[in-house]
mmCIF file of C-alpha atoms in Angstrom:
data_model
loop_
_atom_site.group_PDB
_atom_site.id
_atom_site.type_symbol
_atom_site.label_atom_id
_atom_site.label_comp_id
_atom_site.label_asym_id
_atom_site.label_seq_id
_atom_site.Cartn_x
_atom_site.Cartn_y
_atom_site.Cartn_z
ATOM 1 C CA MET J 27 105.371 85.323 121.979
ATOM 2 C CA GLU J 28 106.707 88.335 120.096
ATOM 3 C CA LEU J 29 105.552 88.051 116.494
ATOM 4 C CA VAL J 30 106.578 91.384 114.991
ATOM 5 C CA LYS J 31 109.637 93.086 116.484
ATOM 6 C CA GLU J 32 109.448 95.956 114.023
ATOM 7 C CA LYS J 33 106.775 96.945 111.523
ATOM 8 C CA GLY J 34 109.063 96.404 108.545
ATOM 9 C CA GLN J 35 108.915 92.663 109.264
ATOM 10 C CA CYS J 36 105.177 92.377 108.570
ATOM 11 C CA CYS J 37 103.371 92.659 105.241
ATOM 12 C CA GLY J 38 99.859 92.383 106.740
ATOM 13 C CA CYS J 39 98.904 89.151 104.947
ATOM 14 C CA ARG J 40 96.871 87.773 107.906
ATOM 15 C CA THR J 41 98.464 84.303 107.686
ATOM 16 C CA CYS J 42 99.355 84.325 111.377
ATOM 17 C CA GLU J 43 95.758 85.204 112.253
ATOM 18 C CA TYR J 44 94.342 82.153 110.487
ATOM 19 C CA VAL J 45 96.969 79.550 111.434
ATOM 20 C CA CYS J 46 96.830 80.289 115.160
ATOM 21 C CA PRO J 47 95.272 77.199 116.808
ATOM 22 C CA LYS J 48 93.902 79.279 119.701
ATOM 23 C CA SER J 49 92.586 82.278 117.741
ATOM 24 C CA ALA J 50 94.921 84.421 119.815
ATOM 25 C CA ILE J 51 95.796 86.801 116.965
ATOM 26 C CA THR J 52 93.690 89.614 115.575
ATOM 27 C CA MET J 53 94.609 92.239 112.978
ATOM 28 C CA GLU J 54 94.377 95.922 113.818
ATOM 29 C CA THR J 55 95.121 99.047 111.765
ATOM 30 C CA ASP J 56 97.734 101.534 112.911
ATOM 31 C CA SER J 57 97.675 105.309 112.410
ATOM 32 C CA HIS J 58 98.952 104.797 108.835
ATOM 33 C CA GLY J 59 95.987 102.601 107.953
ATOM 34 C CA PHE J 60 97.965 99.337 107.684
ATOM 35 C CA TRP J 61 97.085 95.999 109.328
ATOM 36 C CA TYR J 62 99.326 94.463 111.992
ATOM 37 C CA PRO J 63 98.796 91.436 114.266
ATOM 38 C CA ARG J 64 97.980 91.777 117.935
ATOM 39 C CA ILE J 65 98.456 88.752 120.186
ATOM 40 C CA GLU J 66 96.191 88.199 123.189
ATOM 41 C CA PRO J 67 98.674 86.881 125.816
ATOM 42 C CA GLU J 68 96.033 85.000 127.779
ATOM 43 C CA LYS J 69 95.185 82.871 124.740
ATOM 44 C CA CYS J 70 98.703 82.370 123.307
ATOM 45 C CA ILE J 71 100.352 78.986 124.037
ATOM 46 C CA ASP J 72 103.754 79.928 122.532
ATOM 47 C CA CYS J 73 103.542 77.197 119.890
ATOM 48 C CA GLY J 74 105.475 79.358 117.407
ATOM 49 C CA LEU J 75 103.297 78.383 114.456
ATOM 50 C CA CYS J 76 102.686 82.034 113.548
ATOM 51 C CA LEU J 77 106.423 82.632 113.109
ATOM 52 C CA LYS J 78 106.948 79.400 111.183
ATOM 53 C CA LYS J 79 104.161 80.339 108.761
ATOM 54 C CA CYS J 80 105.288 83.951 108.306
ATOM 55 C CA ALA J 81 106.754 83.857 104.799
ATOM 56 C CA PHE J 82 108.028 87.399 105.134
ATOM 57 C CA GLN J 83 110.191 86.615 108.173
ATOM 58 C CA SER J 84 111.043 82.941 107.709
ATOM 59 C CA GLY J 85 111.751 83.061 103.973
ATOM 60 C CA TYR J 86 109.709 81.652 101.132
ATOM 61 C CA LYS J 87 110.107 78.577 99.026
ATOM 62 C CA LYS J 88 112.017 79.129 95.805
ATOM 63 C CA ARG J 89 109.499 78.204 93.137
ATOM 64 C CA ILE J 90 111.214 79.235 89.915
ATOM 65 C CA GLU J 91 112.029 76.178 87.796
ATOM 66 C CA PHE J 92 113.530 77.820 84.717
ATOM 67 C CA ASP J 93 116.735 79.848 84.518
ATOM 68 C CA PRO J 94 116.057 82.242 82.992
ATOM 69 C CA ALA J 95 112.272 82.180 83.293
ATOM 70 C CA TYR J 96 110.426 82.149 79.977
ATOM 71 C CA GLY J 97 109.479 85.724 79.111
ATOM 72 C CA PHE J 98 106.976 87.054 76.585
ATOM 73 C CA ALA J 99 105.653 90.360 75.277
ATOM 74 C CA ALA J 100 101.904 89.963 74.898
ATOM 75 C CA ARG J 101 98.862 91.938 73.734
ATOM 76 C CA HIS J 102 95.284 90.712 73.636
ATOM 77 C CA LYS J 103 93.819 90.324 70.159
ATOM 78 C CA ASP J 104 90.449 91.707 71.290
ATOM 79 C CA MET J 105 90.770 95.519 71.242
ATOM 80 C CA ASP J 106 87.920 95.979 73.713
ATOM 81 C CA ILE J 107 89.639 93.708 76.258
ATOM 82 C CA LEU J 108 92.980 95.408 75.571
ATOM 83 C CA MET J 109 91.548 98.859 76.319
ATOM 84 C CA LYS J 110 89.820 97.679 79.498
ATOM 85 C CA SER J 111 93.057 96.102 80.769
ATOM 86 C CA ARG J 112 95.871 98.030 82.405
ATOM 87 C CA SER J 113 98.661 96.589 80.262
ATOM 88 C CA GLY J 114 98.210 94.093 77.443
ATOM 89 C CA GLY J 115 95.320 91.983 78.732
ATOM 90 C CA ALA J 116 97.367 88.960 79.859
ATOM 91 C CA PHE J 117 95.439 88.684 83.136
ATOM 92 C CA THR J 118 92.153 88.437 81.247
ATOM 93 C CA ALA J 119 93.458 85.779 78.861
ATOM 94 C CA ILE J 120 94.825 83.613 81.685
ATOM 95 C CA THR J 121 91.753 83.913 83.903
ATOM 96 C CA ASP J 122 89.389 83.336 80.961
ATOM 97 C CA TYR J 123 90.842 79.850 80.670
ATOM 98 C CA ILE J 124 90.468 79.186 84.406
ATOM 99 C CA LEU J 125 86.846 80.314 84.414
ATOM 100 C CA SER J 126 85.997 78.335 81.272
ATOM 101 C CA ASP J 127 87.111 75.180 83.086
ATOM 102 C CA ASP J 128 84.703 75.728 86.023
ATOM 103 C CA GLY J 129 87.500 77.378 87.965
ATOM 104 C CA VAL J 130 87.649 80.212 90.493
ATOM 105 C CA VAL J 131 89.692 83.430 90.323
ATOM 106 C CA TYR J 132 90.848 85.550 93.257
ATOM 107 C CA GLY J 133 92.000 89.128 92.795
ATOM 108 C CA ALA J 134 91.795 92.710 94.032
ATOM 109 C CA GLY J 135 88.408 94.413 93.778
ATOM 110 C CA TYR J 136 86.275 96.756 95.862
ATOM 111 C CA ASP J 137 84.494 96.222 99.156
ATOM 112 C CA GLU J 138 80.775 95.436 99.069
ATOM 113 C CA LYS J 139 79.948 98.006 101.757
ATOM 114 C CA GLU J 140 82.575 100.732 101.334
ATOM 115 C CA GLY J 141 82.768 100.517 97.553
ATOM 116 C CA PHE J 142 85.703 102.288 95.888
ATOM 117 C CA PHE J 143 86.936 103.551 99.256
ATOM 118 C CA LYS J 144 88.351 100.133 100.182
ATOM 119 C CA VAL J 145 90.287 97.634 98.048
ATOM 120 C CA VAL J 146 89.838 93.997 99.065
ATOM 121 C CA HIS J 147 90.630 90.570 97.691
ATOM 122 C CA LYS J 148 87.560 88.800 96.346
ATOM 123 C CA ARG J 149 86.415 85.575 94.726
ATOM 124 C CA ALA J 150 85.014 85.374 91.192
ATOM 125 C CA GLU J 151 83.280 82.534 89.357
ATOM 126 C CA THR J 152 82.171 84.519 86.297
ATOM 127 C CA LYS J 153 83.862 86.836 83.825
ATOM 128 C CA GLU J 154 81.620 89.679 84.963
ATOM 129 C CA GLN J 155 82.828 89.247 88.562
ATOM 130 C CA ARG J 156 86.431 88.828 87.398
ATOM 131 C CA ASN J 157 86.355 92.030 85.358
ATOM 132 C CA GLU J 158 86.451 94.018 88.600
ATOM 133 C CA PHE J 159 89.970 92.657 89.185
ATOM 134 C CA ARG J 160 91.322 94.102 85.938
ATOM 135 C CA GLY J 161 93.343 97.286 86.082
ATOM 136 C CA SER J 162 95.939 98.540 88.559
ATOM 137 C CA LYS J 163 94.941 99.363 92.121
ATOM 138 C CA TYR J 164 97.630 101.367 93.869
ATOM 139 C CA VAL J 165 96.649 100.659 97.466
ATOM 140 C CA GLN J 166 97.098 97.637 99.722
ATOM 141 C CA SER J 167 94.180 95.244 99.482
ATOM 142 C CA ASP J 168 92.652 93.616 102.547
ATOM 143 C CA LEU J 169 92.963 89.820 102.231
ATOM 144 C CA SER J 170 90.370 89.251 104.964
ATOM 145 C CA ASP J 171 89.555 85.492 105.049
ATOM 146 C CA VAL J 172 90.407 84.840 101.389
ATOM 147 C CA PHE J 173 93.074 82.220 102.191
ATOM 148 C CA LEU J 174 90.430 80.129 103.949
ATOM 149 C CA GLN J 175 88.178 80.408 100.888
ATOM 150 C CA VAL J 176 91.041 79.398 98.584
ATOM 151 C CA LYS J 177 91.806 76.314 100.654
ATOM 152 C CA LYS J 178 88.161 75.248 100.646
ATOM 153 C CA ASP J 179 87.966 75.585 96.851
ATOM 154 C CA LEU J 180 91.161 73.547 96.452
ATOM 155 C CA VAL J 181 89.963 70.793 98.791
ATOM 156 C CA ASP J 182 86.662 70.729 96.908
ATOM 157 C CA GLY J 183 88.615 70.042 93.713
ATOM 158 C CA ARG J 184 88.010 73.410 92.042
ATOM 159 C CA LYS J 185 90.707 74.833 89.789
ATOM 160 C CA VAL J 186 91.906 78.074 91.441
ATOM 161 C CA LEU J 187 93.924 81.050 90.260
ATOM 162 C CA PHE J 188 95.123 83.443 92.953
ATOM 163 C CA SER J 189 96.612 86.773 91.897
ATOM 164 C CA GLY J 190 98.309 89.356 94.060
ATOM 165 C CA THR J 191 101.552 90.998 95.103
ATOM 166 C CA GLY J 192 104.604 88.851 95.773
ATOM 167 C CA CYS J 193 104.086 88.925 99.536
ATOM 168 C CA GLN J 194 100.426 87.922 99.166
ATOM 169 C CA VAL J 195 101.233 85.022 96.851
ATOM 170 C CA GLY J 196 104.124 83.907 99.048
ATOM 171 C CA ALA J 197 101.885 84.074 102.113
ATOM 172 C CA LEU J 198 99.252 81.895 100.455
ATOM 173 C CA HIS J 199 101.808 79.177 99.677
ATOM 174 C CA THR J 200 103.092 79.080 103.253
ATOM 175 C CA PHE J 201 99.539 79.169 104.629
ATOM 176 C CA LEU J 202 98.558 76.136 102.524
ATOM 177 C CA GLY J 203 101.729 74.282 103.483
ATOM 178 C CA LYS J 204 101.722 71.997 100.445
ATOM 179 C CA GLU J 205 101.436 72.056 96.675
ATOM 180 C CA TYR J 206 98.027 71.705 95.060
ATOM 181 C CA GLU J 207 97.896 70.579 91.456
ATOM 182 C CA ASN J 208 94.696 72.566 90.955
ATOM 183 C CA LEU J 209 96.251 75.856 92.158
ATOM 184 C CA LEU J 210 97.871 78.418 89.864
ATOM 185 C CA THR J 211 99.414 81.553 91.380
ATOM 186 C CA LEU J 212 100.089 84.804 89.576
ATOM 187 C CA ASP J 213 102.214 87.572 91.084
ATOM 188 C CA ILE J 214 102.705 91.123 89.861
ATOM 189 C CA VAL J 215 105.923 93.122 89.787
ATOM 190 C CA CYS J 216 105.170 95.526 92.628
ATOM 191 C CA HIS J 217 106.733 98.878 93.590
ATOM 192 C CA GLY J 218 105.093 98.910 97.002
ATOM 193 C CA VAL J 219 101.606 99.169 98.497
ATOM 194 C CA PRO J 220 100.261 102.640 99.437
ATOM 195 C CA SER J 221 98.168 103.220 102.532
ATOM 196 C CA PRO J 222 94.440 102.433 102.471
ATOM 197 C CA ILE J 223 93.726 105.449 104.678
ATOM 198 C CA ILE J 224 95.465 107.850 102.286
ATOM 199 C CA TRP J 225 93.436 106.462 99.372
ATOM 200 C CA LYS J 226 90.228 106.862 101.363
ATOM 201 C CA ASP J 227 91.112 110.441 102.307
ATOM 202 C CA PHE J 228 91.907 111.243 98.685
ATOM 203 C CA LEU J 229 88.471 110.092 97.539
ATOM 204 C CA LYS J 230 86.785 112.020 100.364
ATOM 205 C CA MET J 231 88.683 115.137 99.271
ATOM 206 C CA ARG J 232 87.480 114.721 95.690
ATOM 207 C CA GLU J 233 83.887 114.255 96.809
ATOM 208 C CA LYS J 234 84.119 117.355 98.984
ATOM 209 C CA GLU J 235 85.565 119.463 96.175
ATOM 210 C CA LYS J 236 83.014 118.363 93.585
ATOM 211 C CA ASP J 237 80.073 118.127 96.020
ATOM 212 C CA GLY J 238 79.082 114.666 94.818
ATOM 213 C CA LYS J 239 79.541 110.914 95.179
ATOM 214 C CA ILE J 240 82.195 108.656 93.663
ATOM 215 C CA THR J 241 80.691 106.538 90.874
ATOM 216 C CA SER J 242 83.868 105.051 89.364
ATOM 217 C CA VAL J 243 87.669 105.171 89.623
ATOM 218 C CA ASP J 244 90.624 104.397 87.369
ATOM 219 C CA PHE J 245 94.078 104.496 88.945
ATOM 220 C CA ARG J 246 95.646 104.784 85.478
ATOM 221 C CA ASP J 247 93.266 106.074 82.831
ATOM 222 C CA LYS J 248 94.591 104.424 79.675
ATOM 223 C CA ALA J 249 91.565 105.295 77.575
ATOM 224 C CA ARG J 250 92.214 109.013 78.006
ATOM 225 C CA PHE J 251 95.989 109.260 78.449
ATOM 226 C CA GLY J 252 97.376 106.135 76.783
ATOM 227 C CA TRP J 253 99.250 103.205 78.275
ATOM 228 C CA GLU J 254 102.399 105.163 79.125
ATOM 229 C CA GLY J 255 100.464 108.030 80.682
ATOM 230 C CA HIS J 256 100.094 107.690 84.435
ATOM 231 C CA ARG J 257 97.108 109.747 85.574
ATOM 232 C CA GLU J 258 94.163 108.782 87.694
ATOM 233 C CA SER J 259 90.554 109.546 86.811
ATOM 234 C CA ILE J 260 87.746 109.783 89.338
ATOM 235 C CA TRP J 261 84.103 109.864 88.273
ATOM 236 C CA ILE J 262 81.850 111.860 90.574
ATOM 237 C CA ASP J 263 78.157 111.637 89.793
ATOM 238 C CA LYS J 264 79.315 110.044 86.513
ATOM 239 C CA LYS J 265 81.466 113.036 85.515
ATOM 240 C CA ARG J 266 85.187 112.366 85.012
ATOM 241 C CA TYR J 267 87.883 114.366 86.810
ATOM 242 C CA SER J 268 91.523 113.553 85.990
ATOM 243 C CA SER J 269 94.717 114.538 87.783
ATOM 244 C CA LYS J 270 98.186 113.371 88.814
ATOM 245 C CA LEU J 271 97.682 114.074 92.507
ATOM 246 C CA TYR J 272 97.358 110.529 93.818
ATOM 247 C CA THR J 273 99.876 109.425 91.198
ATOM 248 C CA LYS J 274 102.396 111.895 92.600
ATOM 249 C CA LEU J 275 102.032 110.490 96.107
ATOM 250 C CA PHE J 276 102.538 106.997 94.691
ATOM 251 C CA HIS J 277 105.736 108.010 92.920
ATOM 252 C CA LEU J 278 107.034 109.749 96.048
ATOM 253 C CA ALA J 279 106.567 106.433 97.929
ATOM 254 C CA VAL J 280 105.932 108.349 101.144
ATOM 255 C CA ASP J 281 102.776 106.403 101.946
ATOM 256 C CA TYR J 282 104.066 102.856 101.314
ATOM 257 C CA ARG J 283 103.981 100.120 103.924
ATOM 258 C CA LEU J 284 107.314 99.874 105.779
ATOM 259 C CA SER J 285 107.837 96.247 104.712
ATOM 260 C CA CYS J 286 107.956 97.363 101.065
ATOM 261 C CA PHE J 287 111.360 98.978 101.635
ATOM 262 C CA GLN J 288 112.871 95.652 102.687
ATOM 263 C CA CYS J 289 110.733 93.385 100.521
ATOM 264 C CA VAL J 290 112.142 89.885 100.050
ATOM 265 C CA TYR J 291 110.131 89.354 96.854
ATOM 266 C CA THR J 292 111.825 92.020 94.717
ATOM 267 C CA ASN J 293 114.053 89.701 92.703
ATOM 268 C CA ARG J 294 114.041 87.328 89.709
ATOM 269 C CA ASN J 295 113.113 84.380 91.915
ATOM 270 C CA ARG J 296 109.414 84.984 91.412
ATOM 271 C CA VAL J 297 107.029 83.386 93.873
ATOM 272 C CA GLY J 298 104.131 82.824 91.467
ATOM 273 C CA ASP J 299 103.760 80.246 88.706
ATOM 274 C CA ILE J 300 103.326 83.219 86.391
ATOM 275 C CA THR J 301 104.468 86.834 86.764
ATOM 276 C CA ILE J 302 102.878 89.752 84.894
ATOM 277 C CA ALA J 303 103.872 93.408 84.614
ATOM 278 C CA ASP J 304 103.852 96.392 82.312
ATOM 279 C CA PHE J 305 106.553 95.744 79.728
ATOM 280 C CA TRP J 306 108.684 98.822 80.232
ATOM 281 C CA GLY J 307 111.512 98.892 77.717
ATOM 282 C CA HIS J 308 109.422 97.033 75.128
ATOM 283 C CA GLU J 309 110.534 99.444 72.382
ATOM 284 C CA LYS J 310 114.000 97.872 72.437
ATOM 285 C CA ALA J 311 112.954 94.298 73.168
ATOM 286 C CA VAL J 312 110.099 94.130 70.631
ATOM 287 C CA PRO J 313 110.286 97.216 68.348
ATOM 288 C CA GLY J 314 106.964 98.230 66.788
ATOM 289 C CA PHE J 315 104.875 95.954 69.011
ATOM 290 C CA ASN J 316 103.187 98.824 70.874
ATOM 291 C CA ASP J 317 103.449 101.780 68.513
ATOM 292 C CA ASP J 318 99.806 102.723 69.165
ATOM 293 C CA ASN J 319 100.482 103.083 72.934
ATOM 294 C CA LYS J 320 97.538 100.848 73.841
ATOM 295 C CA GLY J 321 99.531 98.612 76.168
ATOM 296 C CA VAL J 322 101.752 95.554 76.316
ATOM 297 C CA SER J 323 102.198 92.955 79.055
ATOM 298 C CA LEU J 324 105.350 91.236 80.192
ATOM 299 C CA VAL J 325 104.521 87.620 81.047
ATOM 300 C CA MET J 326 107.044 85.387 82.786
ATOM 301 C CA ALA J 327 106.404 81.652 83.111
ATOM 302 C CA ASN J 328 108.341 80.578 86.216
ATOM 303 C CA THR J 329 107.200 76.977 86.670
ATOM 304 C CA GLN J 330 106.195 74.153 84.359
ATOM 305 C CA LYS J 331 102.612 74.534 85.542
ATOM 306 C CA GLY J 332 102.700 78.232 84.704
ATOM 307 C CA TYR J 333 104.299 77.597 81.315
ATOM 308 C CA ASP J 334 101.714 74.968 80.376
ATOM 309 C CA MET J 335 98.891 77.322 81.396
ATOM 310 C CA TRP J 336 100.364 80.200 79.404
ATOM 311 C CA LYS J 337 100.692 78.088 76.264
ATOM 312 C CA ILE J 338 96.935 77.520 76.369
ATOM 313 C CA ALA J 339 95.891 81.038 77.436
ATOM 314 C CA SER J 340 98.155 82.815 74.950
ATOM 315 C CA LYS J 341 96.052 81.673 71.981
ATOM 316 C CA ASP J 342 94.027 84.860 72.530
ATOM 317 C CA MET J 343 97.176 87.017 72.519
ATOM 318 C CA ASP J 344 99.715 88.347 70.057
ATOM 319 C CA VAL J 345 102.930 87.039 71.603
ATOM 320 C CA ILE J 346 106.674 87.493 71.048
ATOM 321 C CA ASP J 347 109.188 85.376 72.970
ATOM 322 C CA CYS J 348 111.804 87.566 74.685
ATOM 323 C CA THR J 349 113.292 85.057 77.136
ATOM 324 C CA GLY J 350 116.597 86.251 78.563
ATOM 325 C CA TYR J 351 115.998 89.928 77.817
ATOM 326 C CA PRO J 352 117.333 92.215 80.625
ATOM 327 C CA TYR J 353 113.941 93.577 81.671
ATOM 328 C CA ARG J 354 113.909 97.197 82.831
ATOM 329 C CA HIS J 355 112.111 96.565 86.120
ATOM 330 C CA MET J 356 113.906 97.897 89.194
ATOM 331 C CA ASN J 357 111.683 95.869 91.514
ATOM 332 C CA MET J 358 112.889 92.610 90.009
ATOM 333 C CA LYS J 359 116.311 93.602 91.357
ATOM 334 C CA ARG J 360 115.746 95.411 94.664
ATOM 335 C CA PRO J 361 113.067 96.968 96.856
ATOM 336 C CA THR J 362 111.961 100.553 96.473
ATOM 337 C CA LYS J 363 114.210 102.844 98.505
ATOM 338 C CA LYS J 364 112.634 104.372 101.604
ATOM 339 C CA PRO J 365 112.253 108.141 101.076
ATOM 340 C CA GLU J 366 114.250 110.373 103.406
ATOM 341 C CA ASN J 367 111.094 112.320 104.251
ATOM 342 C CA TYR J 368 108.988 109.211 104.990
ATOM 343 C CA ASP J 369 108.748 109.761 108.751
ATOM 344 C CA GLU J 370 108.213 113.492 108.232
ATOM 345 C CA PHE J 371 105.292 112.774 105.891
ATOM 346 C CA TRP J 372 103.491 110.614 108.445
ATOM 347 C CA GLN J 373 104.189 113.065 111.261
ATOM 348 C CA ASP J 374 102.660 115.804 109.114
ATOM 349 C CA TYR J 375 99.648 113.636 108.326
ATOM 350 C CA GLU J 376 98.998 112.629 111.921
ATOM 351 C CA THR J 377 99.458 116.195 113.198
ATOM 352 C CA ASN J 378 97.853 118.291 110.461
ATOM 353 C CA GLY J 379 95.698 115.974 108.325
ATOM 354 C CA PHE J 380 95.310 115.091 104.672
ATOM 355 C CA GLU J 381 94.720 118.553 103.211
ATOM 356 C CA TYR J 382 97.998 119.723 104.748
ATOM 357 C CA ILE J 383 100.042 116.963 103.122
ATOM 358 C CA MET J 384 98.395 117.648 99.762
ATOM 359 C CA LYS J 385 99.639 121.224 100.003
ATOM 360 C CA LYS J 386 103.114 120.358 101.265
ATOM 361 C CA TYR J 387 103.922 117.299 99.167
ATOM 362 C CA CYS J 388 101.793 117.848 96.044
ATOM 363 C CA ASN J 389 101.627 121.661 96.026
ATOM 364 C CA TYR J 390 97.863 121.393 95.834
ATOM 365 C CA GLU J 391 95.301 123.580 97.593
ATOM 366 C CA VAL J 392 92.057 121.781 98.325
ATOM 367 C CA HIS J 393 89.234 123.745 96.706
ATOM 368 C CA ALA J 394 85.961 124.809 98.255
ATOM 369 C CA PRO J 395 82.977 122.706 97.130
ATOM 370 C CA GLU J 396 81.883 123.519 93.597
ATOM 371 C CA LYS J 397 78.337 124.685 93.075
ATOM 372 C CA LYS J 398 76.532 122.193 90.923
ATOM 373 C CA LYS J 399 75.036 123.360 87.674
ATOM 374 C CA ALA J 400 71.424 122.410 87.304
ATOM 375 C CA SER J 401 70.834 119.559 84.866
ATOM 376 C CA VAL J 402 68.685 119.987 81.756
ATOM 377 C CA SER J 403 65.812 118.108 83.435
ATOM 378 C CA GLU J 404 66.133 120.254 86.579
ATOM 379 C CA ASN J 405 66.057 123.447 84.471
ATOM 380 C CA LYS J 406 62.979 122.223 82.610
ATOM 381 C CA GLU J 407 61.285 121.427 85.905
ATOM 382 C CA LYS J 408 62.076 124.902 87.275
ATOM 383 C CA THR J 409 60.780 126.554 84.074
ATOM 384 C CA PHE J 410 57.574 124.517 84.231
ATOM 385 C CA THR J 411 57.069 125.406 87.913
ATOM 386 C CA LYS J 412 57.527 129.107 87.166
ATOM 387 C CA LYS J 413 54.973 128.941 84.364
ATOM 388 C CA VAL J 414 52.447 127.169 86.581
ATOM 389 C CA LYS J 415 52.908 129.741 89.344
ATOM 390 C CA SER J 416 52.495 132.570 86.840
ATOM 391 C CA ILE J 417 49.243 131.045 85.532
ATOM 392 C CA ILE J 418 47.939 130.649 89.073
ATOM 393 C CA ARG J 419 48.732 134.310 89.875
ATOM 394 C CA LYS J 420 46.949 135.493 86.711
ATOM 395 C CA LEU J 421 43.957 133.275 87.487
ATOM 396 C CA LYS J 422 43.697 134.657 91.001
ATOM 397 C CA SER J 423 43.884 138.203 89.667
ATOM 398 C CA PHE J 424 41.157 137.453 87.152
ATOM 399 C CA LEU J 425 38.925 135.937 89.830
ATOM 400 C CA ARG J 426 39.363 139.007 92.042
ATOM 401 C CA LYS J 427 38.274 141.288 89.161
ATOM 402 C CA VAL J 428 35.237 139.107 88.427
ATOM 403 C CA LYS J 429 34.311 139.142 92.095
ATOM 404 C CA LYS J 430 34.381 142.971 92.211
ATOM 405 C CA LYS J 431 32.108 143.263 89.170
ATOM 406 C CA LEU J 432 29.583 140.795 90.536
ATOM 407 C CA PHE J 433 29.396 142.240 94.013
#
């Protein structure tokens, strides 16, 4: 059985791994840090189920029920939620409803062991757990065994919301093989997924330069640069460092997965019940709605189930109907174009390493580790130690003088 003839035919969703009746498929990372299936020939029975369930190769079910889909500009009424969300807070409003009804939310967060160095899909039953899913994460997330968890929750009768890229949402639907009334899917308008290994190397570089440990990350720091600003912030030992270095790599698209350049989900036939995105072009569609540059979401209701859910969730939002507007989103029309220097970039990375590509593609020289400045408490401790040592020296000197007089 030949499952993947070329890497551009695989989005790394792991569906084939979990539908194989003989557990003949395992996922392995290549030199770019992306997951691809490997078939163990001695276990494979050539049943073809992996190919039938591969939504990326076999096509996905057209789910859109409205033409055009209902579209809305939306901003959360709660300013704190708005500022902690990447766009307008639509994801929070929708998932708040799911969680309030004893539901479960799946989204992209950070690995329990590797922390910010690895983005993974996770399960949340509380708002506190869900909050980790808010905000953009410009790196491919590892789905691990999430589809199995989703199916169990659905069979158990739990209301489930699954959020992800188009290929992840499409893969879940084909994995399940049937419609579940208690499932709501939410896809994002996606440019492409950058490499997990490049993200990991970037964080390691930052730690090396600042001689500390990552304590927080923000792929797009809205609080500091506004909604339209696209700069990442990395906190090292709780101190913020901002740049456009990782952002530049993302815009160059040189570290995207190959399947992104031939993505079948970059069209108006959205695969989720609801689609969300930044509302680029909002100034013409809804003038004055985002004059403070704090963010606005585009929400598209693609199915009746999605529309009914949005009607309930949107009570916490300021909403303007803009159905039929020609949205300015390239990736609702076509995939991102593969850069001409894509292969050159990866050859450079594999031959010369991460610091080399930062110099060549971002014109950035990696700095030597910075010497840490002593904290106020450390300075006080040093001052106290010096004083104690001085007192001890004076005491010893005094004792020596006393000793001479006595003897």
